[in-house]
């Protein structure tokens, strides 16, 4: 449920209450002269995301300067909730407004860290150093961040090898907003290719912007009639794929959804192969020595 005490009597906010059916998520709106504060509490999942999106969109539309969202009382948030925040941010920028996350619960903060969206969304008082990384990665990369030893900037590159009509790609580094030019450049060397095989072994980190760039890259190859597949996914990108797979309903037959599930299947296969190899190694270690 939601409430809006003293909410401005504008067309965009006149019927905010009642849009969301009773559920485990609730929103209280506190209007101000230029901005609206939305205090969200409870659990945000696919069942509640549509109603939450509608409420927050109306509040953003009714505001003059933008929307502030307090997520301190959110106990759970999945990828559908993250999509709501990203879409609202895009809408705010389009309309010359801003979206600000004023407070984060631990679960939301970990989600933003995992998805790499903490540098896409505006977050007040972002306390990344106080949150144990989910992936073992030393911390979020920001513009100017350095790699091991603090000497070389962490970047992104793609190595290419060609054998007839098959092209092998080996991306290295971190796939984020800065990676798009490299992906665009690779398109120019794929003329005459039938198959593109992408080894993800040295791709150490992917954020949500990078994932969308990779999906767009794969869809462009598909439009050119080029088969594209990936393998050797690393743990953090695999977790991101698991997270965002929920954001595309199975009924969605569009290109991005199909490509995303293809990525996820290859990542799952890599995970299963790694588990099987670990079990074989454990079995070899526990076998008694031959007489």
XYZ file of N, CA and C in Angstrom:
873
model
N 0.842 -1.188 0.000
C 0.000 0.000 0.000
C 0.878 1.239 0.000
N 0.289 2.401 -0.281
C 1.053 3.642 -0.297
C 0.200 4.757 0.252
N 0.864 5.786 0.740
C 0.135 6.947 1.234
C 0.881 8.196 0.854
N 0.163 9.321 0.835
C 0.774 10.574 0.405
C 0.164 11.725 1.163
N 0.462 11.852 2.469
C -0.119 12.946 3.240
C 0.272 14.306 2.681
N -0.740 15.140 2.417
C -0.462 16.484 1.923
C 0.136 16.516 0.539
N -0.081 15.474 -0.240
C 0.528 15.407 -1.570
C -0.034 16.498 -2.456
N 0.787 17.114 -3.309
C 0.291 18.181 -4.175
C -0.883 17.717 -5.012
N -1.878 18.561 -5.159
C -3.066 18.180 -5.906
C -2.864 18.440 -7.387
N -1.923 17.717 -7.943
C -1.673 17.822 -9.379
C -2.253 16.604 -10.061
N -2.411 16.709 -11.372
C -3.001 15.589 -12.106
C -2.142 14.349 -11.977
N -0.818 14.535 -11.912
C 0.065 13.383 -11.845
C 0.031 12.681 -10.518
N -0.445 13.344 -9.456
C -0.382 12.725 -8.143
C -1.741 12.546 -7.493
N -2.799 12.864 -8.211
C -4.117 12.871 -7.597
C -4.579 11.480 -7.176
N -4.132 10.447 -7.865
C -4.616 9.105 -7.590
C -3.471 8.140 -7.332
N -2.473 8.589 -6.610
C -1.327 7.715 -6.342
C -1.735 6.567 -5.442
N -2.501 6.848 -4.375
C -2.888 5.769 -3.484
C -3.862 4.848 -4.196
N -3.793 3.571 -3.868
C -4.686 2.600 -4.451
C -4.160 1.973 -5.716
N -3.057 2.475 -6.284
C -2.509 1.869 -7.484
C -1.876 0.521 -7.175
N -1.272 0.408 -5.995
C -0.576 -0.816 -5.639
C -1.465 -1.683 -4.770
N -1.659 -2.967 -5.128
C -2.453 -3.852 -4.303
C -1.730 -4.131 -3.006
N -2.454 -4.610 -1.965
C -1.799 -4.958 -0.710
C -0.659 -5.941 -0.947
N 0.490 -5.658 -0.392
C 1.663 -6.492 -0.649
C 2.667 -6.257 0.454
N 3.861 -6.806 0.271
C 4.886 -6.685 1.298
C 5.717 -5.435 1.112
N 5.418 -4.601 0.128
C 6.150 -3.354 -0.072
C 5.191 -2.186 0.119
N 5.668 -1.119 0.745
C 4.833 0.060 0.936
C 5.656 1.307 0.668
N 4.961 2.384 0.322
C 5.611 3.654 0.006
C 4.858 4.783 0.697
N 5.583 5.668 1.354
C 5.018 6.891 1.923
C 5.670 8.074 1.212
N 4.859 8.963 0.665
C 5.357 10.127 -0.063
C 5.301 11.362 0.826
N 6.398 12.110 0.815
C 6.482 13.371 1.561
C 6.822 14.464 0.551
N 5.845 15.245 0.103
C 6.106 16.254 -0.924
C 6.805 17.476 -0.356
N 7.644 18.089 -1.161
C 8.317 19.335 -0.817
C 8.099 20.360 -1.900
N 8.661 21.557 -1.752
C 8.449 22.622 -2.742
C 8.916 22.240 -4.149
N 10.056 21.541 -4.230
C 10.595 21.179 -5.541
C 10.774 19.681 -5.731
N 10.918 18.953 -4.626
C 11.202 17.530 -4.740
C 10.217 16.734 -3.900
N 10.044 15.485 -4.267
C 9.203 14.568 -3.510
C 10.102 13.503 -2.899
N 9.899 13.216 -1.617
C 10.610 12.144 -0.937
C 9.705 10.924 -0.864
N 10.219 9.793 -1.305
C 9.486 8.528 -1.235
C 10.225 7.596 -0.277
N 9.545 7.205 0.805
C 10.120 6.251 1.747
C 9.550 4.867 1.443
N 10.421 3.984 0.968
C 10.000 2.642 0.559
C 10.417 1.653 1.637
N 9.536 0.720 1.951
C 9.853 -0.300 2.946
C 9.313 -1.647 2.496
N 9.910 -2.714 3.036
C 9.447 -4.058 2.719
C 10.314 -4.751 1.702
N 9.709 -5.646 0.924
C 10.417 -6.466 -0.052
C 9.977 -6.097 -1.463
N 10.955 -5.830 -2.322
C 10.668 -5.466 -3.716
C 11.038 -6.641 -4.600
N 10.047 -7.244 -5.235
C 10.315 -8.328 -6.173
C 9.440 -8.138 -7.404
N 9.426 -9.148 -8.274
C 8.722 -9.008 -9.545
C 7.223 -8.766 -9.342
N 6.657 -9.344 -8.260
C 5.222 -9.202 -8.036
C 4.832 -7.762 -7.715
N 5.743 -6.988 -7.139
C 5.421 -5.629 -6.697
C 6.058 -4.547 -7.563
N 6.951 -4.934 -8.466
C 7.726 -3.926 -9.190
C 6.854 -3.034 -10.069
N 5.844 -3.610 -10.716
C 5.024 -2.812 -11.628
C 4.275 -1.712 -10.879
N 3.670 -2.057 -9.745
C 2.959 -1.054 -8.962
C 3.886 -0.010 -8.393
N 5.063 -0.448 -7.934
C 6.047 0.493 -7.407
C 6.516 1.447 -8.494
N 6.760 0.908 -9.676
C 7.190 1.744 -10.810
C 6.131 2.813 -11.109
N 4.857 2.414 -11.123
C 3.799 3.357 -11.445
C 3.700 4.466 -10.401
N 3.762 4.086 -9.130
C 3.703 5.089 -8.065
C 4.864 6.065 -8.131
N 6.079 5.544 -8.240
C 7.260 6.406 -8.236
C 7.325 7.268 -9.494
N 6.875 6.729 -10.621
C 6.859 7.508 -11.855
C 5.906 8.688 -11.737
N 4.738 8.459 -11.145
C 3.780 9.559 -10.967
C 4.337 10.615 -10.025
N 5.053 10.162 -8.970
C 5.641 11.130 -8.044
C 6.733 11.940 -8.727
N 7.546 11.283 -9.545
C 8.595 11.987 -10.284
C 7.983 12.997 -11.245
N 6.924 12.585 -11.939
C 6.257 13.472 -12.888
C 5.648 14.681 -12.187
N 5.087 14.458 -10.996
C 4.435 15.545 -10.264
C 5.428 16.519 -9.654
N 6.663 16.099 -9.465
C 7.663 16.957 -8.826
C 8.189 18.005 -9.802
N 8.745 19.074 -9.241
C 9.366 20.094 -10.082
C 10.825 19.785 -10.371
N 11.545 19.296 -9.341
C 12.982 19.098 -9.510
C 13.450 17.658 -9.516
N 12.634 16.756 -8.985
C 13.058 15.368 -8.991
C 12.526 14.587 -7.805
N 13.034 13.375 -7.669
C 12.530 12.434 -6.674
C 13.676 11.922 -5.812
N 13.486 11.969 -4.489
C 14.415 11.376 -3.535
C 13.778 10.088 -3.001
N 14.552 8.991 -2.992
C 14.019 7.702 -2.556
C 14.833 7.194 -1.373
N 14.149 6.946 -0.268
C 14.761 6.399 0.939
C 14.496 4.894 0.946
N 15.561 4.094 0.806
C 15.447 2.639 0.742
C 16.003 1.966 1.995
N 16.133 2.714 3.070
C 16.741 2.177 4.285
C 15.930 1.033 4.876
N 14.609 1.047 4.647
C 13.748 0.024 5.246
C 13.398 -1.103 4.272
N 14.101 -1.168 3.148
C 13.867 -2.249 2.185
C 14.687 -3.463 2.611
N 14.002 -4.551 2.905
C 14.684 -5.749 3.404
C 15.109 -6.695 2.304
N 14.529 -6.535 1.105
C 14.891 -7.390 -0.033
C 14.605 -6.634 -1.313
N 15.491 -6.776 -2.293
C 15.285 -6.157 -3.607
C 15.952 -7.031 -4.648
N 15.197 -7.448 -5.669
C 15.794 -8.256 -6.729
C 15.988 -7.398 -7.981
N 16.298 -8.044 -9.092
C 16.637 -7.306 -10.306
C 15.469 -6.491 -10.839
N 14.227 -6.930 -10.571
C 13.084 -6.156 -11.043
C 13.030 -4.792 -10.350
N 13.373 -4.755 -9.061
C 13.447 -3.482 -8.362
C 14.574 -2.616 -8.878
N 15.693 -3.240 -9.215
C 16.820 -2.494 -9.769
C 16.457 -1.891 -11.117
N 15.723 -2.630 -11.938
C 15.266 -2.098 -13.222
C 14.377 -0.873 -13.013
N 13.540 -0.895 -11.983
C 12.684 0.256 -11.691
C 13.543 1.493 -11.428
N 14.566 1.346 -10.595
C 15.434 2.483 -10.266
C 16.171 3.002 -11.496
N 16.683 2.093 -12.317
C 17.424 2.506 -13.514
C 16.508 3.223 -14.507
N 15.296 2.702 -14.681
C 14.365 3.337 -15.615
C 13.911 4.706 -15.104
N 13.695 4.817 -13.791
C 13.322 6.109 -13.215
C 14.444 7.126 -13.383
N 15.684 6.663 -13.211
C 16.826 7.559 -13.387
C 16.885 8.078 -14.818
N 16.655 7.182 -15.781
C 16.642 7.581 -17.191
C 15.521 8.579 -17.462
N 14.349 8.323 -16.894
C 13.217 9.223 -17.080
C 13.493 10.599 -16.485
N 14.108 10.611 -15.295
C 14.425 11.887 -14.655
C 15.403 12.700 -15.493
N 16.445 12.058 -15.992
C 17.425 12.766 -16.812
C 16.798 13.292 -18.088
N 15.912 12.510 -18.664
C 15.240 12.930 -19.895
C 14.414 14.190 -19.673
N 13.819 14.289 -18.479
C 12.944 15.428 -18.184
C 13.676 16.576 -17.483
N 15.002 16.505 -17.405
C 15.752 17.572 -16.762
C 15.633 17.577 -15.254
N 15.347 16.417 -14.662
C 15.235 16.287 -13.220
C 16.316 15.330 -12.719
N 16.294 15.057 -11.436
C 17.274 14.121 -10.874
C 16.576 13.113 -9.973
N 17.139 11.932 -9.930
C 16.714 10.883 -9.005
C 17.857 10.655 -8.029
N 17.571 10.718 -6.743
C 18.604 10.562 -5.719
C 18.163 9.478 -4.737
N 19.045 8.516 -4.471
C 18.811 7.525 -3.430
C 19.431 8.081 -2.150
N 18.573 8.457 -1.197
C 19.073 9.145 -0.013
C 19.597 8.189 1.048
N 19.008 7.000 1.155
C 19.435 6.008 2.132
C 19.311 4.622 1.516
N 20.239 3.738 1.873
C 20.211 2.364 1.374
C 20.247 1.384 2.537
N 19.455 0.334 2.426
C 19.626 -0.774 3.360
C 20.825 -1.594 2.916
N 21.296 -2.475 3.756
C 22.453 -3.293 3.402
C 22.158 -4.156 2.178
N 20.945 -4.720 2.119
C 20.624 -5.593 0.990
C 20.615 -4.818 -0.324
N 20.101 -3.589 -0.312
C 20.089 -2.781 -1.535
C 21.518 -2.360 -1.905
N 22.308 -2.000 -0.901
C 23.690 -1.599 -1.168
C 24.483 -2.739 -1.801
N 24.272 -3.947 -1.321
C 24.970 -5.095 -1.892
C 24.507 -5.360 -3.318
N 23.212 -5.157 -3.565
C 22.695 -5.338 -4.924
C 23.331 -4.337 -5.882
N 23.424 -3.073 -5.466
C 24.035 -2.057 -6.325
C 25.506 -2.361 -6.567
N 26.185 -2.856 -5.530
C 27.596 -3.218 -5.699
C 27.735 -4.360 -6.702
N 26.918 -5.396 -6.533
C 27.001 -6.558 -7.421
C 26.726 -6.177 -8.864
N 25.698 -5.337 -9.067
C 25.310 -4.954 -10.422
C 26.189 -3.849 -10.996
N 27.030 -3.220 -10.152
C 27.900 -2.158 -10.639
C 27.157 -0.880 -10.960
N 25.992 -0.677 -10.331
C 25.169 0.494 -10.659
C 25.332 1.634 -9.674
N 26.195 1.471 -8.668
C 26.369 2.528 -7.679
C 27.031 3.760 -8.282
N 27.707 3.630 -9.449
C 28.264 4.810 -10.092
C 27.402 5.272 -11.263
N 26.254 4.615 -11.486
C 25.291 5.062 -12.485
C 24.179 5.858 -11.810
N 23.721 5.356 -10.663
C 22.701 6.043 -9.883
C 23.346 7.022 -8.911
N 22.628 8.084 -8.556
C 23.125 9.043 -7.578
C 22.742 8.570 -6.188
N 23.753 8.291 -5.358
C 23.522 7.770 -4.014
C 24.191 8.700 -3.014
N 23.424 9.234 -2.085
C 23.992 10.085 -1.033
C 24.640 9.204 0.030
N 25.858 9.569 0.409
C 26.520 8.853 1.487
C 26.850 7.419 1.148
N 27.220 7.156 -0.122
C 27.577 5.794 -0.521
C 28.753 5.305 0.311
N 28.556 4.200 1.011
C 29.565 3.690 1.939
C 30.156 2.388 1.439
N 30.639 2.421 0.208
C 31.168 1.190 -0.382
C 32.267 0.546 0.443
N 33.224 1.307 1.046
C 34.295 0.644 1.792
C 33.798 -0.144 2.996
N 32.588 0.166 3.498
C 32.090 -0.532 4.674
C 31.335 -1.800 4.337
N 31.183 -2.093 3.038
C 30.422 -3.262 2.619
C 31.376 -4.310 2.099
N 31.325 -5.498 2.657
C 32.196 -6.572 2.195
C 31.810 -6.937 0.767
N 32.756 -6.937 -0.172
C 32.427 -7.264 -1.551
C 31.833 -8.663 -1.662
N 30.770 -8.774 -2.446
C 30.139 -10.068 -2.660
C 31.027 -10.962 -3.506
N 31.796 -10.382 -4.381
C 32.489 -11.148 -5.404
C 33.961 -11.360 -5.127
N 34.497 -10.772 -4.072
C 35.926 -10.869 -3.845
C 36.693 -9.804 -4.599
N 35.992 -8.977 -5.373
C 36.634 -7.895 -6.107
C 36.992 -6.797 -5.112
N 38.167 -6.179 -5.220
C 38.609 -5.253 -4.197
C 37.766 -4.015 -4.029
N 36.871 -3.729 -4.919
C 36.032 -2.546 -4.750
C 35.565 -2.034 -6.082
N 34.602 -1.103 -6.116
C 34.075 -0.606 -7.376
C 35.108 0.225 -8.106
N 35.137 0.055 -9.418
C 36.057 0.867 -10.195
C 35.383 2.173 -10.544
N 36.063 3.236 -10.323
C 35.583 4.555 -10.687
C 36.545 5.148 -11.706
N 36.130 6.190 -12.411
C 37.069 6.821 -13.341
C 38.366 7.176 -12.637
N 39.489 6.714 -13.214
C 40.779 6.972 -12.613
C 41.235 5.901 -11.650
N 40.412 4.853 -11.423
C 40.824 3.795 -10.512
C 41.998 3.037 -11.102
N 42.803 2.449 -10.224
C 43.998 1.756 -10.670
C 43.902 0.289 -10.368
N 44.753 -0.474 -11.022
C 44.797 -1.907 -10.822
C 45.708 -2.262 -9.684
N 46.158 -3.525 -9.682
C 46.986 -4.023 -8.598
C 48.247 -3.179 -8.479
N 48.582 -2.802 -7.247
C 49.772 -2.007 -7.019
C 49.564 -0.530 -7.241
N 48.391 -0.160 -7.776
C 48.071 1.257 -7.947
C 48.822 1.917 -9.085
N 49.373 1.126 -10.016
C 50.198 1.725 -11.050
C 49.490 1.835 -12.391
N 48.772 0.795 -12.786
C 48.176 0.758 -14.108
C 46.666 0.849 -14.018
N 46.008 1.766 -14.733
C 44.556 1.846 -14.679
C 43.917 0.542 -15.144
N 42.842 0.152 -14.445
C 42.097 -1.018 -14.865
C 41.319 -0.642 -16.106
N 41.462 -1.395 -17.195
C 40.803 -1.053 -18.437
C 40.146 -2.244 -19.071
N 39.790 -2.087 -20.325
C 39.107 -3.137 -21.063
C 39.728 -3.228 -22.443
N 39.935 -4.429 -22.908
C 40.466 -4.644 -24.246
C 39.948 -5.953 -24.796
N 40.059 -6.131 -26.104
C 39.608 -7.363 -26.749
C 40.703 -7.852 -27.686
N 41.191 -9.057 -27.448
C 42.141 -9.696 -28.351
C 41.358 -10.521 -29.373
N 41.804 -10.487 -30.620
C 41.092 -11.211 -31.678
C 42.025 -12.162 -32.403
N 41.497 -13.318 -32.756
C 42.189 -14.288 -33.611
C 41.175 -14.808 -34.628
N 41.652 -15.045 -35.840
C 40.730 -15.499 -36.882
C 41.247 -16.768 -37.527
N 40.343 -17.733 -37.677
C 40.634 -18.979 -38.384
C 39.525 -19.187 -39.404
N 39.778 -18.768 -40.635
C 38.762 -18.862 -41.669
C 37.573 -17.978 -41.350
N 36.404 -18.590 -41.273
C 35.189 -17.816 -40.996
C 34.841 -17.779 -39.512
N 35.740 -18.293 -38.665
C 35.514 -18.264 -37.222
C 36.454 -17.256 -36.579
N 35.889 -16.359 -35.760
C 36.678 -15.349 -35.069
C 36.607 -15.625 -33.566
N 37.778 -15.654 -32.923
C 37.859 -15.864 -31.484
C 38.139 -14.520 -30.805
N 37.307 -14.176 -29.846
C 37.482 -12.951 -29.074
C 37.862 -13.306 -27.645
N 38.753 -12.499 -27.055
C 39.155 -12.693 -25.663
C 39.148 -11.335 -24.961
N 38.003 -10.922 -24.430
C 37.957 -9.652 -23.702
C 38.714 -9.756 -22.386
N 39.373 -8.679 -22.004
C 40.128 -8.645 -20.755
C 39.770 -7.392 -19.970
N 39.814 -7.507 -18.648
C 39.580 -6.334 -17.802
C 38.150 -6.259 -17.309
N 37.586 -5.049 -17.336
C 36.278 -4.781 -16.762
C 35.340 -4.227 -17.828
N 34.185 -4.883 -17.953
C 33.210 -4.500 -18.963
C 32.211 -3.516 -18.350
N 32.353 -2.245 -18.695
C 31.470 -1.209 -18.180
C 31.220 -0.182 -19.282
N 30.828 1.020 -18.915
C 30.483 2.036 -19.901
C 31.640 2.326 -20.853
N 32.872 2.295 -20.340
C 34.027 2.627 -21.162
C 34.349 1.560 -22.205
N 33.691 0.389 -22.117
C 34.017 -0.716 -23.023
C 33.296 -0.618 -24.363
N 32.279 0.207 -24.443
C 31.472 0.243 -25.670
C 32.280 0.561 -26.929
N 33.219 1.542 -26.915
C 33.993 1.801 -28.137
C 34.772 0.584 -28.617
N 35.317 -0.212 -27.693
C 36.061 -1.413 -28.086
C 35.136 -2.433 -28.737
N 33.937 -2.584 -28.205
C 32.977 -3.508 -28.809
C 32.572 -3.029 -30.201
N 32.386 -1.730 -30.352
C 32.030 -1.189 -31.668
C 33.162 -1.402 -32.671
N 34.398 -1.244 -32.206
C 35.544 -1.392 -33.100
C 35.684 -2.828 -33.607
N 35.364 -3.792 -32.755
C 35.485 -5.197 -33.149
C 34.539 -5.523 -34.300
N 33.399 -4.859 -34.360
C 32.443 -5.141 -35.429
C 33.091 -5.017 -36.802
N 34.049 -4.115 -36.916
C 34.650 -3.847 -38.227
C 35.542 -4.968 -38.722
N 35.963 -5.876 -37.843
C 36.851 -6.963 -38.272
C 36.097 -8.269 -38.443
N 34.771 -8.212 -38.421
C 33.975 -9.434 -38.488
C 33.350 -9.673 -39.853
N 33.732 -8.899 -40.848
C 33.191 -9.118 -42.191
C 33.564 -10.516 -42.666
N 32.575 -11.238 -43.173
C 32.814 -12.586 -43.677
C 32.828 -13.663 -42.614
N 32.651 -13.291 -41.364
C 32.649 -14.283 -40.286
C 31.287 -14.961 -40.190
N 31.316 -16.241 -39.858
C 30.093 -17.004 -39.614
C 29.883 -17.279 -38.137
N 30.988 -17.385 -37.396
C 30.917 -17.733 -35.986
C 31.875 -16.839 -35.210
N 31.415 -16.337 -34.070
C 32.264 -15.588 -33.145
C 32.215 -16.295 -31.798
N 33.384 -16.761 -31.346
C 33.497 -17.436 -30.049
C 34.204 -16.501 -29.079
N 33.590 -16.260 -27.937
C 34.098 -15.264 -26.992
C 34.503 -15.943 -25.685
N 35.798 -15.912 -25.402
C 36.348 -16.509 -24.182
C 36.331 -15.461 -23.072
N 35.507 -15.676 -22.037
C 35.318 -14.697 -20.977
C 36.242 -14.924 -19.778
N 37.256 -15.751 -19.943
C 38.108 -16.132 -18.822
C 38.783 -14.952 -18.145
N 39.170 -13.941 -18.923
C 39.915 -12.811 -18.363
C 39.045 -11.559 -18.199
N 37.729 -11.751 -18.269
C 36.802 -10.656 -17.995
C 36.462 -10.722 -16.516
N 37.069 -9.848 -15.729
C 37.015 -9.977 -14.277
C 35.784 -9.329 -13.651
N 35.166 -8.377 -14.350
C 34.036 -7.653 -13.760
C 33.135 -7.139 -14.863
N 31.815 -7.245 -14.631
C 30.818 -6.707 -15.562
C 29.784 -5.944 -14.741
N 29.457 -4.713 -15.143
C 28.362 -4.007 -14.492
C 27.161 -3.999 -15.427
N 26.054 -3.409 -14.968
C 24.813 -3.482 -15.733
C 24.934 -2.750 -17.069
N 25.691 -1.652 -17.106
C 25.869 -0.923 -18.364
C 26.687 -1.767 -19.336
N 27.725 -2.419 -18.827
C 28.530 -3.287 -19.672
C 27.750 -4.476 -20.193
N 26.881 -5.037 -19.344
C 26.067 -6.164 -19.784
C 25.144 -5.764 -20.920
N 24.530 -4.604 -20.794
C 23.659 -4.135 -21.876
C 24.467 -3.862 -23.154
N 25.691 -3.379 -23.006
C 26.542 -3.174 -24.185
C 26.862 -4.503 -24.858
N 27.134 -5.542 -24.050
C 27.425 -6.856 -24.607
C 26.190 -7.448 -25.276
N 25.022 -7.248 -24.674
C 23.777 -7.720 -25.293
C 23.548 -7.031 -26.640
N 23.795 -5.721 -26.681
C 23.635 -4.992 -27.943
C 24.620 -5.495 -28.988
N 25.849 -5.784 -28.565
C 26.871 -6.323 -29.461
C 26.404 -7.656 -30.043
N 25.897 -8.538 -29.170
C 25.447 -9.850 -29.622
C 24.250 -9.746 -30.559
N 23.340 -8.829 -30.270
C 22.170 -8.648 -31.136
C 22.573 -8.131 -32.512
N 23.583 -7.282 -32.561
C 24.072 -6.797 -33.856
C 24.688 -7.930 -34.668
N 25.418 -8.817 -33.996
C 25.959 -9.982 -34.700
C 24.835 -10.867 -35.214
N 23.826 -11.069 -34.392
C 22.693 -11.897 -34.796
C 22.007 -11.310 -36.022
N 21.886 -9.974 -36.064
C 21.263 -9.312 -37.213
C 22.102 -9.486 -38.485
N 23.408 -9.701 -38.305
C 24.293 -9.919 -39.458
C 24.390 -11.394 -39.835
N 23.648 -12.246 -39.138
C 23.679 -13.670 -39.434
C 24.895 -14.382 -38.879
N 25.537 -13.793 -37.856
C 26.739 -14.373 -37.258
C 26.364 -15.052 -35.945
N 26.742 -16.310 -35.808
C 26.499 -17.039 -34.573
C 27.496 -16.592 -33.509
N 26.978 -16.266 -32.327
C 27.827 -15.765 -31.242
C 27.612 -16.613 -30.006
N 28.710 -17.106 -29.418
C 28.575 -17.821 -28.155
C 29.737 -17.478 -27.241
N 29.515 -17.677 -25.951
C 30.493 -17.311 -24.926
C 30.799 -18.518 -24.057
N 31.953 -18.476 -23.395
C 32.333 -19.561 -22.490
C 33.371 -19.051 -21.495
N 33.630 -19.853 -20.459
C 34.610 -19.521 -19.407
C 34.237 -18.273 -18.613
N 32.947 -18.123 -18.286
C 32.527 -16.980 -17.478
C 33.081 -17.082 -16.073
N 33.454 -15.946 -15.500
C 33.999 -15.881 -14.152
C 32.866 -15.627 -13.130
N 33.153 -15.809 -11.826
C 32.085 -15.788 -10.816
C 31.237 -14.513 -10.786
N 31.861 -13.322 -10.761
C 31.047 -12.108 -10.646
C 30.134 -11.904 -11.859
N 30.639 -12.037 -13.093
C 29.719 -11.919 -14.229
C 28.613 -12.971 -14.215
N 28.926 -14.194 -13.750
C 27.890 -15.228 -13.677
C 26.777 -14.815 -12.721
N 27.165 -14.236 -11.582
C 26.152 -13.794 -10.615
C 25.290 -12.672 -11.192
N 25.916 -11.789 -11.953
C 25.153 -10.709 -12.571
C 24.155 -11.265 -13.590
N 24.562 -12.261 -14.352
C 23.649 -12.886 -15.308
C 22.477 -13.539 -14.592
N 22.756 -14.227 -13.492
C 21.676 -14.835 -12.711
C 20.707 -13.769 -12.223
N 21.264 -12.650 -11.768
C 20.448 -11.568 -11.229
C 19.542 -10.972 -12.291
N 20.090 -10.683 -13.461
C 19.337 -9.955 -14.468
C 18.462 -10.845 -15.322
N 18.659 -12.148 -15.251
C 17.780 -13.041 -15.984
C 16.339 -12.871 -15.524
N 16.144 -12.549 -14.233
C 14.796 -12.348 -13.702
C 14.134 -11.105 -14.274
N 14.930 -10.182 -14.809
C 14.372 -8.935 -15.331
C 13.743 -9.087 -16.699
N 13.945 -10.223 -17.367
C 13.365 -10.470 -18.677
C 12.416 -11.659 -18.570
N 11.102 -11.435 -18.567
C 10.154 -12.536 -18.430
C 10.368 -13.585 -19.522
N 10.138 -14.886 -19.210
C 10.317 -15.944 -20.209
C 9.476 -15.725 -21.459
N 8.330 -15.051 -21.311
C 7.467 -14.830 -22.473
C 8.031 -13.799 -23.435
N 9.031 -13.052 -22.981
C 9.630 -12.025 -23.831
C 10.487 -12.706 -24.893
N 10.052 -12.625 -26.125
C 10.794 -13.305 -27.189
C 11.785 -12.407 -27.885
N 12.038 -11.227 -27.340
C 12.918 -10.269 -27.983
C 14.367 -10.706 -27.987
N 15.169 -10.019 -28.806
C 16.582 -10.359 -28.932
C 17.350 -10.306 -27.635
N 17.256 -9.203 -26.849
C 18.036 -9.139 -25.607
C 17.732 -10.280 -24.653
N 16.454 -10.640 -24.513
C 16.093 -11.720 -23.598
C 16.700 -13.038 -24.069
N 16.614 -13.294 -25.358
C 17.158 -14.541 -25.899
C 18.674 -14.596 -25.715
N 19.344 -13.477 -26.007
C 20.795 -13.440 -25.857
C 21.204 -13.587 -24.394
N 20.468 -12.928 -23.509
C 20.801 -13.011 -22.096
C 20.712 -14.440 -21.601
N 19.678 -15.147 -22.004
C 19.551 -16.536 -21.558
C 20.615 -17.434 -22.188
N 21.037 -17.080 -23.394
C 22.135 -17.836 -24.003
C 23.422 -17.625 -23.209
N 23.682 -16.375 -22.804
C 24.841 -16.094 -21.953
C 24.748 -16.890 -20.656
N 23.545 -16.872 -20.063
C 23.372 -17.520 -18.763
C 23.567 -19.033 -18.877
N 23.089 -19.621 -19.978
C 23.282 -21.068 -20.157
C 24.756 -21.416 -20.258
N 25.520 -20.599 -20.993
C 26.950 -20.882 -21.112
C 27.652 -20.686 -19.782
N 27.214 -19.681 -18.999
C 27.794 -19.474 -17.678
C 27.450 -20.626 -16.746
N 26.216 -21.110 -16.845
C 25.811 -22.242 -16.007
C 26.595 -23.495 -16.373
N 26.847 -23.662 -17.665
C 27.639 -24.809 -18.091
C 29.058 -24.721 -17.541
N 29.614 -23.502 -17.538
C 30.959 -23.320 -16.983
C 30.971 -23.612 -15.493
N 29.925 -23.183 -14.797
C 29.836 -23.448 -13.360
C 29.742 -24.946 -13.093
N 28.902 -25.645 -13.886
C 28.741 -27.084 -13.701
C 30.037 -27.831 -13.996
N 30.741 -27.388 -15.044
C 32.013 -28.033 -15.381
C 33.039 -27.830 -14.270
N 33.062 -26.608 -13.708
C 33.994 -26.346 -12.616
C 33.675 -27.172 -11.386
N 32.389 -27.326 -11.085
C 31.988 -28.134 -9.927
C 32.371 -29.587 -10.125
N 32.137 -30.102 -11.345
C 32.490 -31.491 -11.626
C 33.992 -31.718 -11.502
N 34.779 -30.753 -11.996
C 36.234 -30.890 -11.908
C 36.692 -30.851 -10.459
N 36.075 -29.993 -9.649
C 36.429 -29.924 -8.229
C 36.113 -31.234 -7.520
N 34.994 -31.833 -7.870
C 34.641 -33.116 -7.261
C 35.615 -34.216 -7.661
N 36.000 -34.194 -8.925
C 36.980 -35.197 -9.373
C 38.300 -35.015 -8.640
N 38.692 -33.744 -8.440
C 39.942 -33.475 -7.739
C 39.852 -33.941 -6.293
N 38.719 -33.686 -5.636
C 38.536 -34.145 -4.259
C 38.564 -35.662 -4.180
N 37.957 -36.301 -5.192
C 37.946 -37.762 -5.203
C 39.348 -38.325 -5.351
N 40.148 -37.671 -6.206
C 41.528 -38.141 -6.392
C 42.337 -37.979 -5.114
N 42.067 -36.886 -4.383
C 42.818 -36.649 -3.159
C 42.481 -37.644 -2.066
N 41.212 -38.118 -2.051
C 40.784 -39.023 -0.974
C 40.968 -40.493 -1.306
N 41.345 -40.781 -2.559
C 41.548 -42.180 -2.912
C 42.760 -42.732 -2.156
N 42.634 -43.962 -1.652
C 43.787 -44.567 -0.965
C 44.912 -44.843 -1.955
N 46.138 -44.741 -1.510
C 47.260 -45.005 -2.418
C 47.254 -46.456 -2.862
N 47.725 -46.724 -4.076
C 47.755 -48.115 -4.563
C 48.661 -48.958 -3.699
N 48.316 -50.242 -3.509
C 49.158 -51.117 -2.683
C 50.516 -51.357 -3.324
